[in-house]
Amino acid sequence: MADQRLNYVNGEWTESRTGETFETTDPASPEEVIATYPQSDAEDAEQAIEAARDASDDWGSTPGPERGRILAKTGSILDERKDELTELLVREEGKTRSEAGGEVQRAIDIFHYYGSKASDIGGTVKSSSARDTNLYTKTEPLGVAGLITPWNYPIAIPAWKIAPALAAGNAVVIKPASLAPGVVHEMADALEEAGLPAGVLNVVTGPGSEVGGTIASHEAVDAISFTGSTAVGNTVYDAATEDGKRVQLEMGGKNPTVVSDSANVEEAADIVANGAFGVTGQACTAASRAIVHEDVYDEFVDAVVDRADAIDHGHGLDDPGMGPHVSESELESTLEYVDIAQEEGATLECGGSALDREGYFVEPAVFSDVDSEMRIAQEEVFGPVLAIIPVSSYDEAIHVANDVDYGLSASVVTDDHTEANRFVEEVDAGVVKINEKTTGLELHVPFGGMKASSSETYREQGDAGLDFYSITKTVYDNY
């Protein structure tokens, strides 16, 4: 029997005002219903915001070390439940067991990290130019943080928004993505068990137009952090900034890996294949373009095709090489881009077809003979589709890498130190990697994009995550 889940508002698990629900299903077995959730509306979101507003002052005045102990304990509780969280993530989102387990571990690590960082929040002391004067800064929470999170990393992304927001002393309202909200509910349960006061965290499920729109525009919300598509993100930005909210957006990507003629081709193929096909290509940092020097182009294409052909598919709980797309619509979008690429003249080297089996499975697709002006090279696909673009020089590779609207993650595979340093300086991306795949992030350093990939306001994770959820007062104390 499917789980019956509720909203979490003011420390209580409650039904929505509408009484309506929606279901999540297993993308590897779509007939299997995993859970039902409240189909909430604007009034439900308003109740959650009011609860957060009422709880924000007490939580903001709670000493940082005490807040940190609750976060650290939450990390320990999540660790104890890692196996069940991993299974739930697999069954709702479709990742393989290894991928889901890695994501759950990341959430655990994030709570422990910000649990320790909470003790350091306070301010700095400076030497005044005047006598008999203390000069210092005081860091304070913003108040209420509204969070809108995606389905593709359904526990890691909520964790790296919730944990710093709470560490900094803010109350939170979060709308998780409707395709895979279960692990956020489990996170709320762990925080409650760890001692988080009622109202400090509130979880409301439902449509973005109703719940997300209310969170973004409500006058009692002081900050909005959004991760999702660029189109939706821009709508959220307009709604949030109308009354001066602090806003942080992380959105789409069209991430390149440049393969130099000095690169080891087999190593480069491993790096690109892992970045392109991991998590079924459903990552904003996935490598969707390989920009390859013509001297190693043919060899590279053959090597990547070998790796794509070797990937096995199956239910994520069996830990295959690739799980399904999260939904039928995501699968159809990927298949549509495969058709578009062929219509525009790209050569389909392998894959690109839906598998003849239950679930939303697709063969990873590799395209050669791609021109940078093709849609397959310009638009985010969000599936296991790799466009390989030939170039004749390193200068041309940089030009092609930057010739898109996005600027999230980028990598280069090279044995030339000058090329590596030039890439860091010249590529338009917020995350730059040398001889590594475009995916994968460290939690204690800033994360964010450029151009249409980001609002370019505040970064996430590390100390930057705390900066977004905090405001600083400068105090002049003439004694």
Tab-separated table of C-alpha atoms in Angstrom:
chain	number	residue	atom	x	y	z
A	1	MET	CA	0.000	0.000	0.000
A	2	ALA	CA	1.266	3.459	-0.897
A	3	ASP	CA	2.369	5.799	1.879
A	4	GLN	CA	-0.053	8.604	2.776
A	5	ARG	CA	2.002	11.745	3.377
A	6	LEU	CA	1.021	15.173	4.687
A	7	ASN	CA	2.314	18.720	4.784
A	8	TYR	CA	4.551	19.681	7.687
A	9	VAL	CA	3.392	23.027	9.103
A	10	ASN	CA	4.145	24.529	12.505
A	11	GLY	CA	5.514	21.254	13.799
A	12	GLU	CA	2.457	19.203	12.781
A	13	TRP	CA	1.781	16.837	9.893
A	14	THR	CA	-1.406	18.225	8.369
A	15	GLU	CA	-3.691	17.696	5.389
A	16	SER	CA	-3.978	20.445	2.825
A	17	ARG	CA	-6.925	22.794	2.824
A	18	THR	CA	-7.989	21.445	-0.577
A	19	GLY	CA	-8.215	17.822	0.540
A	20	GLU	CA	-6.835	16.866	-2.878
A	21	THR	CA	-3.786	14.648	-3.409
A	22	PHE	CA	-1.353	13.542	-6.091
A	23	GLU	CA	0.683	10.368	-6.469
A	24	THR	CA	4.314	9.569	-7.062
A	25	THR	CA	5.167	6.446	-9.020
A	26	ASP	CA	8.256	4.348	-9.672
A	27	PRO	CA	9.775	5.505	-12.994
A	28	ALA	CA	11.152	2.000	-13.566
A	29	SER	CA	7.703	0.520	-12.910
A	30	PRO	CA	5.154	3.295	-13.522
A	31	GLU	CA	2.148	1.265	-12.400
A	32	GLU	CA	3.546	1.136	-8.860
A	33	VAL	CA	2.374	4.036	-6.703
A	34	ILE	CA	4.965	4.988	-4.077
A	35	ALA	CA	3.081	7.622	-2.073
A	36	THR	CA	0.313	10.211	-2.116
A	37	TYR	CA	0.929	13.851	-1.183
A	38	PRO	CA	-1.249	16.904	-0.538
A	39	GLN	CA	-2.151	18.920	-3.636
A	40	SER	CA	-1.857	22.153	-1.708
A	41	ASP	CA	-2.900	25.637	-2.753
A	42	ALA	CA	-1.968	29.228	-1.988
A	43	GLU	CA	-3.770	29.205	1.363
A	44	ASP	CA	-1.766	26.179	2.501
A	45	ALA	CA	1.434	27.974	1.519
A	46	GLU	CA	0.319	31.097	3.401
A	47	GLN	CA	-0.285	29.084	6.568
A	48	ALA	CA	3.235	27.653	6.337
A	49	ILE	CA	4.721	31.113	5.776
A	50	GLU	CA	2.841	32.498	8.781
A	51	ALA	CA	4.152	29.641	10.938
A	52	ALA	CA	7.695	30.379	9.800
A	53	ARG	CA	7.276	34.097	10.459
A	54	ASP	CA	5.996	33.439	13.969
A	55	ALA	CA	8.919	31.097	14.727
A	56	SER	CA	11.663	33.171	13.137
A	57	ASP	CA	12.480	35.528	16.020
A	58	ASP	CA	12.974	32.805	18.621
A	59	TRP	CA	15.015	30.671	16.238
A	60	GLY	CA	17.098	33.652	15.152
A	61	SER	CA	17.960	34.423	18.775
A	62	THR	CA	18.906	30.805	19.523
A	63	PRO	CA	22.697	30.606	20.032
A	64	GLY	CA	24.596	29.380	16.987
A	65	PRO	CA	26.137	26.380	18.801
A	66	GLU	CA	22.659	25.221	19.835
A	67	ARG	CA	21.385	25.498	16.269
A	68	GLY	CA	24.484	23.629	15.143
A	69	ARG	CA	23.874	20.753	17.554
A	70	ILE	CA	20.406	20.240	16.085
A	71	LEU	CA	21.802	20.202	12.547
A	72	ALA	CA	24.581	17.786	13.463
A	73	LYS	CA	22.113	15.487	15.210
A	74	THR	CA	19.951	15.605	12.087
A	75	GLY	CA	22.939	14.428	10.066
A	76	SER	CA	23.397	11.504	12.446
A	77	ILE	CA	19.703	10.555	12.247
A	78	LEU	CA	19.836	10.644	8.445
A	79	ASP	CA	22.936	8.469	8.579
A	80	GLU	CA	21.094	5.879	10.662
A	81	ARG	CA	18.335	5.856	8.030
A	82	LYS	CA	20.595	5.969	4.997
A	83	ASP	CA	19.483	2.668	3.505
A	84	GLU	CA	15.760	3.463	3.673
A	85	LEU	CA	16.334	6.993	2.361
A	86	THR	CA	18.360	5.588	-0.517
A	87	GLU	CA	15.613	3.140	-1.411
A	88	LEU	CA	12.934	5.826	-1.281
A	89	LEU	CA	15.001	8.112	-3.508
A	90	VAL	CA	15.503	5.297	-6.028
A	91	ARG	CA	11.826	4.412	-6.087
A	92	GLU	CA	10.604	7.991	-6.610
A	93	GLU	CA	13.350	9.510	-8.766
A	94	GLY	CA	14.861	6.461	-10.519
A	95	LYS	CA	18.570	6.846	-9.771
A	96	THR	CA	20.679	3.737	-9.371
A	97	ARG	CA	21.334	2.583	-5.831
A	98	SER	CA	24.941	3.801	-5.998
A	99	GLU	CA	23.913	7.223	-7.281
A	100	ALA	CA	21.121	7.579	-4.730
A	101	GLY	CA	23.318	6.392	-1.873
A	102	GLY	CA	25.947	8.938	-2.817
A	103	GLU	CA	23.354	11.692	-2.837
A	104	VAL	CA	21.986	10.714	0.576
A	105	GLN	CA	25.526	10.683	1.956
A	106	ARG	CA	25.999	14.180	0.613
A	107	ALA	CA	22.935	15.374	2.527
A	108	ILE	CA	24.305	13.743	5.681
A	109	ASP	CA	27.653	15.464	5.198
A	110	ILE	CA	25.984	18.829	4.553
A	111	PHE	CA	24.113	18.743	7.860
A	112	HIS	CA	27.275	17.841	9.745
A	113	TYR	CA	29.207	20.588	7.931
A	114	TYR	CA	26.736	23.368	8.682
A	115	GLY	CA	26.241	21.963	12.164
A	116	SER	CA	29.876	22.795	12.837
A	117	LYS	CA	29.793	26.106	10.942
A	118	ALA	CA	26.897	27.419	13.038
A	119	SER	CA	29.223	27.928	15.996
A	120	ASP	CA	31.368	30.350	13.979
A	121	ILE	CA	28.532	32.683	12.972
A	122	GLY	CA	28.782	36.046	14.654
A	123	GLY	CA	30.858	38.784	13.102
A	124	THR	CA	34.314	40.345	13.084
A	125	VAL	CA	36.138	42.932	15.172
A	126	LYS	CA	38.109	45.693	13.451
A	127	SER	CA	40.406	48.379	14.765
A	128	SER	CA	38.755	51.789	14.744
A	129	SER	CA	40.577	54.889	13.538
A	130	ALA	CA	39.028	56.778	16.483
A	131	ARG	CA	40.030	56.463	20.107
A	132	ASP	CA	37.710	54.936	22.703
A	133	THR	CA	35.681	53.199	20.012
A	134	ASN	CA	34.862	49.561	19.366
A	135	LEU	CA	34.276	48.760	15.708
A	136	TYR	CA	32.739	45.420	14.837
A	137	THR	CA	30.200	43.633	12.679
A	138	LYS	CA	27.189	41.614	13.774
A	139	THR	CA	25.690	38.898	11.570
A	140	GLU	CA	21.941	38.335	11.719
A	141	PRO	CA	19.445	36.083	9.908
A	142	LEU	CA	17.187	37.542	7.247
A	143	GLY	CA	14.015	36.079	8.755
A	144	VAL	CA	12.028	33.675	6.551
A	145	ALA	CA	13.627	31.799	3.654
A	146	GLY	CA	11.476	30.343	0.892
A	147	LEU	CA	13.016	27.377	-0.924
A	148	ILE	CA	11.879	25.836	-4.221
A	149	THR	CA	13.776	22.683	-5.158
A	150	PRO	CA	13.957	20.299	-8.160
A	151	TRP	CA	13.383	16.573	-8.551
A	152	ASN	CA	16.766	15.560	-9.950
A	153	TYR	CA	18.668	15.830	-6.651
A	154	PRO	CA	15.698	15.563	-4.295
A	155	ILE	CA	17.646	15.341	-1.026
A	156	ALA	CA	21.040	16.936	-1.751
A	157	ILE	CA	19.731	20.246	-3.097
A	158	PRO	CA	17.124	20.706	-0.347
A	159	ALA	CA	19.839	19.868	2.199
A	160	TRP	CA	22.270	22.459	0.878
A	161	LYS	CA	19.530	25.090	1.060
A	162	ILE	CA	17.860	24.084	4.351
A	163	ALA	CA	21.025	23.500	6.400
A	164	PRO	CA	22.700	26.906	5.852
A	165	ALA	CA	19.363	28.715	6.174
A	166	LEU	CA	18.783	27.104	9.571
A	167	ALA	CA	22.406	27.479	10.647
A	168	ALA	CA	22.177	31.221	9.967
A	169	GLY	CA	19.028	31.441	12.114
A	170	ASN	CA	16.258	31.649	9.517
A	171	ALA	CA	12.902	29.897	9.531
A	172	VAL	CA	12.166	27.996	6.317
A	173	VAL	CA	9.289	27.146	3.999
A	174	ILE	CA	10.154	24.640	1.288
A	175	LYS	CA	8.238	23.402	-1.732
A	176	PRO	CA	9.913	20.211	-2.961
A	177	ALA	CA	9.408	19.007	-6.520
A	178	SER	CA	6.244	16.966	-6.961
A	179	LEU	CA	7.958	14.081	-8.764
A	180	ALA	CA	10.116	13.081	-5.767
A	181	PRO	CA	9.225	14.877	-2.516
A	182	GLY	CA	9.495	11.910	-0.151
A	183	VAL	CA	13.060	12.411	1.033
A	184	VAL	CA	12.308	16.027	2.013
A	185	HIS	CA	9.517	14.731	4.260
A	186	GLU	CA	12.005	12.319	5.811
A	187	MET	CA	14.443	15.200	6.321
A	188	ALA	CA	11.736	17.185	8.107
A	189	ASP	CA	11.036	14.181	10.333
A	190	ALA	CA	14.746	13.901	11.189
A	191	LEU	CA	14.975	17.614	12.026
A	192	GLU	CA	11.936	17.359	14.284
A	193	GLU	CA	13.458	14.354	16.060
A	194	ALA	CA	16.714	16.280	16.452
A	195	GLY	CA	14.878	19.009	18.355
A	196	LEU	CA	14.040	21.676	15.772
A	197	PRO	CA	11.294	23.900	17.246
A	198	ALA	CA	7.829	23.960	15.707
A	199	GLY	CA	7.430	26.347	12.782
A	200	VAL	CA	11.120	26.698	11.996
A	201	LEU	CA	10.837	24.292	9.047
A	202	ASN	CA	7.651	23.920	6.999
A	203	VAL	CA	7.116	21.622	4.010
A	204	VAL	CA	4.269	22.157	1.540
A	205	THR	CA	3.719	20.046	-1.579
A	206	GLY	CA	1.740	21.054	-4.626
A	207	PRO	CA	1.935	22.865	-7.955
A	208	GLY	CA	4.517	25.546	-8.544
A	209	SER	CA	1.928	27.987	-9.813
A	210	GLU	CA	0.037	27.867	-6.499
A	211	VAL	CA	2.539	26.936	-3.797
A	212	GLY	CA	5.778	28.154	-5.388
A	213	GLY	CA	4.197	31.343	-6.644
A	214	THR	CA	2.848	32.185	-3.209
A	215	ILE	CA	6.189	31.552	-1.535
A	216	ALA	CA	7.997	33.701	-4.110
A	217	SER	CA	5.655	36.672	-3.799
A	218	HIS	CA	4.547	36.659	-0.149
A	219	GLU	CA	5.551	39.786	1.760
A	220	ALA	CA	6.580	37.809	4.867
A	221	VAL	CA	9.260	35.886	2.949
A	222	ASP	CA	12.630	37.633	3.044
A	223	ALA	CA	14.707	35.455	0.709
A	224	ILE	CA	14.069	33.018	-2.122
A	225	SER	CA	16.433	30.245	-3.201
A	226	PHE	CA	15.384	28.409	-6.357
A	227	THR	CA	16.916	25.592	-8.380
A	228	GLY	CA	15.237	24.496	-11.601
A	229	SER	CA	14.748	25.485	-15.208
A	230	THR	CA	15.747	28.899	-16.504
A	231	ALA	CA	12.219	29.674	-17.703
A	232	VAL	CA	10.651	29.008	-14.303
A	233	GLY	CA	13.552	30.649	-12.495
A	234	ASN	CA	13.049	33.895	-14.347
A	235	THR	CA	9.366	33.876	-13.359
A	236	VAL	CA	10.313	33.281	-9.728
A	237	TYR	CA	12.846	36.123	-9.906
A	238	ASP	CA	10.269	38.589	-11.200
A	239	ALA	CA	7.784	37.654	-8.480
A	240	ALA	CA	10.369	37.720	-5.683
A	241	THR	CA	12.108	40.961	-6.558
A	242	GLU	CA	8.918	42.947	-6.915
A	243	ASP	CA	9.053	43.694	-3.172
A	244	GLY	CA	12.845	43.577	-2.831
A	245	LYS	CA	13.453	40.027	-1.651
A	246	ARG	CA	16.962	38.648	-1.699
A	247	VAL	CA	17.037	36.060	-4.520
A	248	GLN	CA	19.358	33.221	-5.480
A	249	LEU	CA	18.683	31.234	-8.663
A	250	GLU	CA	20.558	28.238	-10.052
A	251	MET	CA	19.160	27.071	-13.346
A	252	GLY	CA	20.061	25.263	-16.551
A	253	GLY	CA	23.323	24.314	-18.183
A	254	LYS	CA	24.814	23.326	-21.522
A	255	ASN	CA	28.112	22.164	-20.151
A	256	PRO	CA	31.163	21.567	-22.358
A	257	THR	CA	34.166	19.329	-21.975
A	258	VAL	CA	37.006	20.427	-24.214
A	259	VAL	CA	39.267	17.579	-25.318
A	260	SER	CA	42.701	18.823	-26.402
A	261	ASP	CA	44.913	17.129	-28.963
A	262	SER	CA	47.343	16.570	-26.068
A	263	ALA	CA	44.801	14.557	-24.070
A	264	ASN	CA	44.891	10.841	-23.425
A	265	VAL	CA	41.852	9.834	-25.473
A	266	GLU	CA	40.830	6.852	-23.340
A	267	GLU	CA	40.997	8.996	-20.198
A	268	ALA	CA	39.027	11.743	-21.930
A	269	ALA	CA	36.349	9.276	-23.028
A	270	ASP	CA	35.959	8.033	-19.452
A	271	ILE	CA	35.638	11.590	-18.131
A	272	VAL	CA	33.089	12.667	-20.735
A	273	ALA	CA	30.996	9.483	-20.583
A	274	ASN	CA	30.762	9.669	-16.800
A	275	GLY	CA	29.769	13.329	-16.969
A	276	ALA	CA	27.255	12.845	-19.771
A	277	PHE	CA	25.525	9.597	-18.830
A	278	GLY	CA	25.663	9.524	-15.021
A	279	VAL	CA	22.282	9.959	-13.293
A	280	THR	CA	20.720	9.350	-16.741
A	281	GLY	CA	22.015	12.756	-17.841
A	282	GLN	CA	19.502	14.414	-15.501
A	283	ALA	CA	21.905	16.884	-13.926
A	284	CYS	CA	22.265	20.602	-14.549
A	285	THR	CA	26.048	20.039	-14.572
A	286	ALA	CA	25.969	17.065	-16.980
A	287	ALA	CA	28.389	17.169	-19.918
A	288	SER	CA	26.171	17.630	-22.961
A	289	ARG	CA	28.875	18.868	-25.363
A	290	ALA	CA	32.282	17.365	-26.065
A	291	ILE	CA	34.382	19.855	-28.023
A	292	VAL	CA	37.163	17.765	-29.486
A	293	HIS	CA	40.297	18.637	-31.455
A	294	GLU	CA	40.101	17.205	-34.973
A	295	ASP	CA	43.374	15.295	-34.572
A	296	VAL	CA	41.832	13.003	-31.945
A	297	TYR	CA	38.175	13.375	-32.970
A	298	ASP	CA	37.521	10.023	-34.664
A	299	GLU	CA	39.356	8.081	-31.970
A	300	PHE	CA	37.410	9.908	-29.274
A	301	VAL	CA	34.030	9.267	-30.931
A	302	ASP	CA	34.758	5.548	-31.126
A	303	ALA	CA	35.862	5.442	-27.486
A	304	VAL	CA	32.756	7.233	-26.192
A	305	VAL	CA	30.464	5.034	-28.285
A	306	ASP	CA	32.099	1.962	-26.733
A	307	ARG	CA	31.342	3.301	-23.274
A	308	ALA	CA	27.744	4.231	-24.127
A	309	ASP	CA	27.085	0.805	-25.650
A	310	ALA	CA	28.438	-0.911	-22.541
A	311	ILE	CA	25.931	0.700	-20.166
A	312	ASP	CA	23.318	-1.695	-18.830
A	313	HIS	CA	19.846	-0.596	-17.752
A	314	GLY	CA	17.565	-1.716	-14.971
A	315	HIS	CA	15.692	-0.837	-11.827
A	316	GLY	CA	17.817	1.389	-9.659
A	317	LEU	CA	17.560	-0.954	-6.681
A	318	ASP	CA	19.487	-3.546	-8.726
A	319	ASP	CA	22.262	-0.947	-9.208
A	320	PRO	CA	22.646	-1.100	-12.997
A	321	GLY	CA	24.748	1.276	-15.072
A	322	MET	CA	21.754	3.518	-15.784
A	323	GLY	CA	18.273	3.936	-14.376
A	324	PRO	CA	15.203	5.381	-16.101
A	325	HIS	CA	14.149	8.940	-16.760
A	326	VAL	CA	12.101	10.330	-13.904
A	327	SER	CA	8.885	10.601	-15.943
A	328	GLU	CA	7.298	9.906	-19.285
A	329	SER	CA	7.455	13.580	-20.244
A	330	GLU	CA	11.214	13.705	-19.564
A	331	LEU	CA	11.707	10.590	-21.706
A	332	GLU	CA	9.636	12.093	-24.523
A	333	SER	CA	11.657	15.311	-24.371
A	334	THR	CA	14.909	13.391	-24.778
A	335	LEU	CA	13.526	11.391	-27.696
A	336	GLU	CA	12.320	14.616	-29.325
A	337	TYR	CA	15.827	16.090	-29.150
A	338	VAL	CA	17.244	12.922	-30.720
A	339	ASP	CA	14.881	13.443	-33.661
A	340	ILE	CA	15.705	17.143	-33.899
A	341	ALA	CA	19.441	16.449	-33.977
A	342	GLN	CA	19.081	14.010	-36.852
A	343	GLU	CA	16.805	16.387	-38.761
A	344	GLU	CA	19.464	19.102	-38.430
A	345	GLY	CA	22.167	16.847	-39.856
A	346	ALA	CA	23.984	15.397	-36.854
A	347	THR	CA	25.066	11.762	-37.098
A	348	LEU	CA	23.598	9.400	-34.503
A	349	GLU	CA	26.500	7.099	-33.641
A	350	CYS	CA	24.574	4.998	-31.103
A	351	GLY	CA	21.541	4.843	-28.864
A	352	GLY	CA	18.739	7.366	-28.743
A	353	SER	CA	15.832	4.913	-28.592
A	354	ALA	CA	13.416	4.081	-25.810
A	355	LEU	CA	13.938	0.570	-24.483
A	356	ASP	CA	11.217	-1.990	-25.171
A	357	ARG	CA	10.485	-2.647	-21.513
A	358	GLU	CA	8.457	-1.292	-18.646
A	359	GLY	CA	9.612	2.083	-17.404
A	360	TYR	CA	11.014	5.293	-18.860
A	361	PHE	CA	14.310	3.897	-20.124
A	362	VAL	CA	16.362	5.278	-23.002
A	363	GLU	CA	19.628	4.238	-24.598
A	364	PRO	CA	22.363	6.852	-24.115
A	365	ALA	CA	22.825	8.714	-27.400
A	366	VAL	CA	26.075	9.917	-28.968
A	367	PHE	CA	25.992	12.390	-31.873
A	368	SER	CA	28.947	13.267	-34.090
A	369	ASP	CA	29.262	15.879	-36.848
A	370	VAL	CA	27.535	18.422	-34.623
A	371	ASP	CA	27.690	22.100	-35.469
A	372	SER	CA	27.605	24.617	-32.649
A	373	GLU	CA	24.524	26.302	-34.127
A	374	MET	CA	22.397	23.142	-33.906
A	375	ARG	CA	19.751	22.984	-31.199
A	376	ILE	CA	21.389	19.854	-29.807
A	377	ALA	CA	24.452	22.035	-29.110
A	378	GLN	CA	22.555	25.049	-27.757
A	379	GLU	CA	19.585	23.839	-25.692
A	380	GLU	CA	19.537	21.889	-22.460
A	381	VAL	CA	18.348	18.340	-23.133
A	382	PHE	CA	18.393	16.907	-19.584
A	383	GLY	CA	18.947	13.371	-20.733
A	384	PRO	CA	21.822	11.037	-21.655
A	385	VAL	CA	22.580	12.749	-24.963
A	386	LEU	CA	26.089	13.838	-25.952
A	387	ALA	CA	26.879	16.174	-28.850
A	388	ILE	CA	30.474	15.888	-30.122
A	389	ILE	CA	31.730	18.979	-31.928
A	390	PRO	CA	35.005	19.000	-33.923
A	391	VAL	CA	37.368	21.970	-33.698
A	392	SER	CA	40.714	22.698	-35.322
A	393	SER	CA	42.398	24.685	-32.551
A	394	TYR	CA	42.293	25.490	-28.875
A	395	ASP	CA	41.106	29.044	-29.633
A	396	GLU	CA	38.178	27.638	-31.586
A	397	ALA	CA	37.389	25.258	-28.711
A	398	ILE	CA	37.127	28.145	-26.245
A	399	HIS	CA	34.919	30.083	-28.653
A	400	VAL	CA	32.562	27.124	-29.084
A	401	ALA	CA	32.510	26.403	-25.346
A	402	ASN	CA	31.327	29.961	-24.668
A	403	ASP	CA	28.939	30.118	-27.615
A	404	VAL	CA	25.799	29.279	-25.592
A	405	ASP	CA	23.440	31.159	-23.286
A	406	TYR	CA	24.450	29.078	-20.272
A	407	GLY	CA	27.545	29.075	-18.091
A	408	LEU	CA	27.289	26.556	-15.278
A	409	SER	CA	30.038	23.917	-15.399
A	410	ALA	CA	32.882	23.331	-17.855
A	411	SER	CA	35.900	21.057	-18.026
A	412	VAL	CA	38.986	20.538	-20.126
A	413	VAL	CA	41.025	17.385	-20.671
A	414	THR	CA	44.585	18.299	-21.557
A	415	ASP	CA	48.213	17.561	-20.747
A	416	ASP	CA	49.180	21.113	-21.693
A	417	HIS	CA	49.546	23.340	-18.610
A	418	THR	CA	49.156	26.512	-20.658
A	419	GLU	CA	45.867	25.289	-22.122
A	420	ALA	CA	44.603	24.392	-18.656
A	421	ASN	CA	45.381	27.833	-17.277
A	422	ARG	CA	43.909	29.576	-20.295
A	423	PHE	CA	40.738	27.538	-19.879
A	424	VAL	CA	40.322	28.664	-16.285
A	425	GLU	CA	40.734	32.287	-17.341
A	426	GLU	CA	38.698	32.267	-20.545
A	427	VAL	CA	35.750	29.884	-20.177
A	428	ASP	CA	32.386	31.360	-19.153
A	429	ALA	CA	31.384	29.035	-16.329
A	430	GLY	CA	30.928	29.235	-12.585
A	431	VAL	CA	32.473	25.786	-12.061
A	432	VAL	CA	35.683	25.023	-13.952
A	433	LYS	CA	37.433	21.652	-13.894
A	434	ILE	CA	40.712	20.378	-15.288
A	435	ASN	CA	40.940	16.702	-16.232
A	436	GLU	CA	37.682	15.987	-14.401
A	437	LYS	CA	34.055	15.454	-15.380
A	438	THR	CA	31.668	18.409	-15.272
A	439	THR	CA	29.500	16.784	-12.604
A	440	GLY	CA	30.353	16.354	-8.927
A	441	LEU	CA	30.779	19.107	-6.341
A	442	GLU	CA	32.599	19.651	-3.058
A	443	LEU	CA	30.219	20.897	-0.365
A	444	HIS	CA	32.562	23.409	1.315
A	445	VAL	CA	33.249	25.638	-1.724
A	446	PRO	CA	30.889	27.978	-3.602
A	447	PHE	CA	28.634	26.609	-6.333
A	448	GLY	CA	26.837	28.610	-8.999
A	449	GLY	CA	26.781	29.542	-12.644
A	450	MET	CA	27.064	32.488	-14.987
A	451	LYS	CA	24.864	33.950	-17.736
A	452	ALA	CA	21.474	32.199	-18.010
A	453	SER	CA	22.537	29.494	-15.566
A	454	SER	CA	22.273	31.765	-12.539
A	455	SER	CA	20.959	34.992	-11.119
A	456	GLU	CA	24.666	35.767	-10.482
A	457	THR	CA	23.692	37.176	-7.098
A	458	TYR	CA	24.772	34.743	-4.377
A	459	ARG	CA	26.510	31.360	-4.540
A	460	GLU	CA	25.409	28.223	-2.725
A	461	GLN	CA	27.320	25.890	-0.385
A	462	GLY	CA	30.324	26.545	1.832
A	463	ASP	CA	30.605	29.942	3.505
A	464	ALA	CA	28.782	31.445	0.525
A	465	GLY	CA	25.676	29.505	1.531
A	466	LEU	CA	25.681	31.214	4.910
A	467	ASP	CA	26.284	34.613	3.309
A	468	PHE	CA	23.061	34.377	1.324
A	469	TYR	CA	20.932	33.714	4.391
A	470	SER	CA	22.583	36.405	6.558
A	471	ILE	CA	22.808	40.174	6.761
A	472	THR	CA	25.551	42.184	8.443
A	473	LYS	CA	25.303	45.183	10.754
A	474	THR	CA	28.386	47.354	11.301
A	475	VAL	CA	28.555	48.714	14.856
A	476	TYR	CA	30.446	51.851	15.984
A	477	ASP	CA	30.568	51.816	19.805
A	478	ASN	CA	32.035	55.047	21.202
A	479	TYR	CA	32.527	54.397	24.905
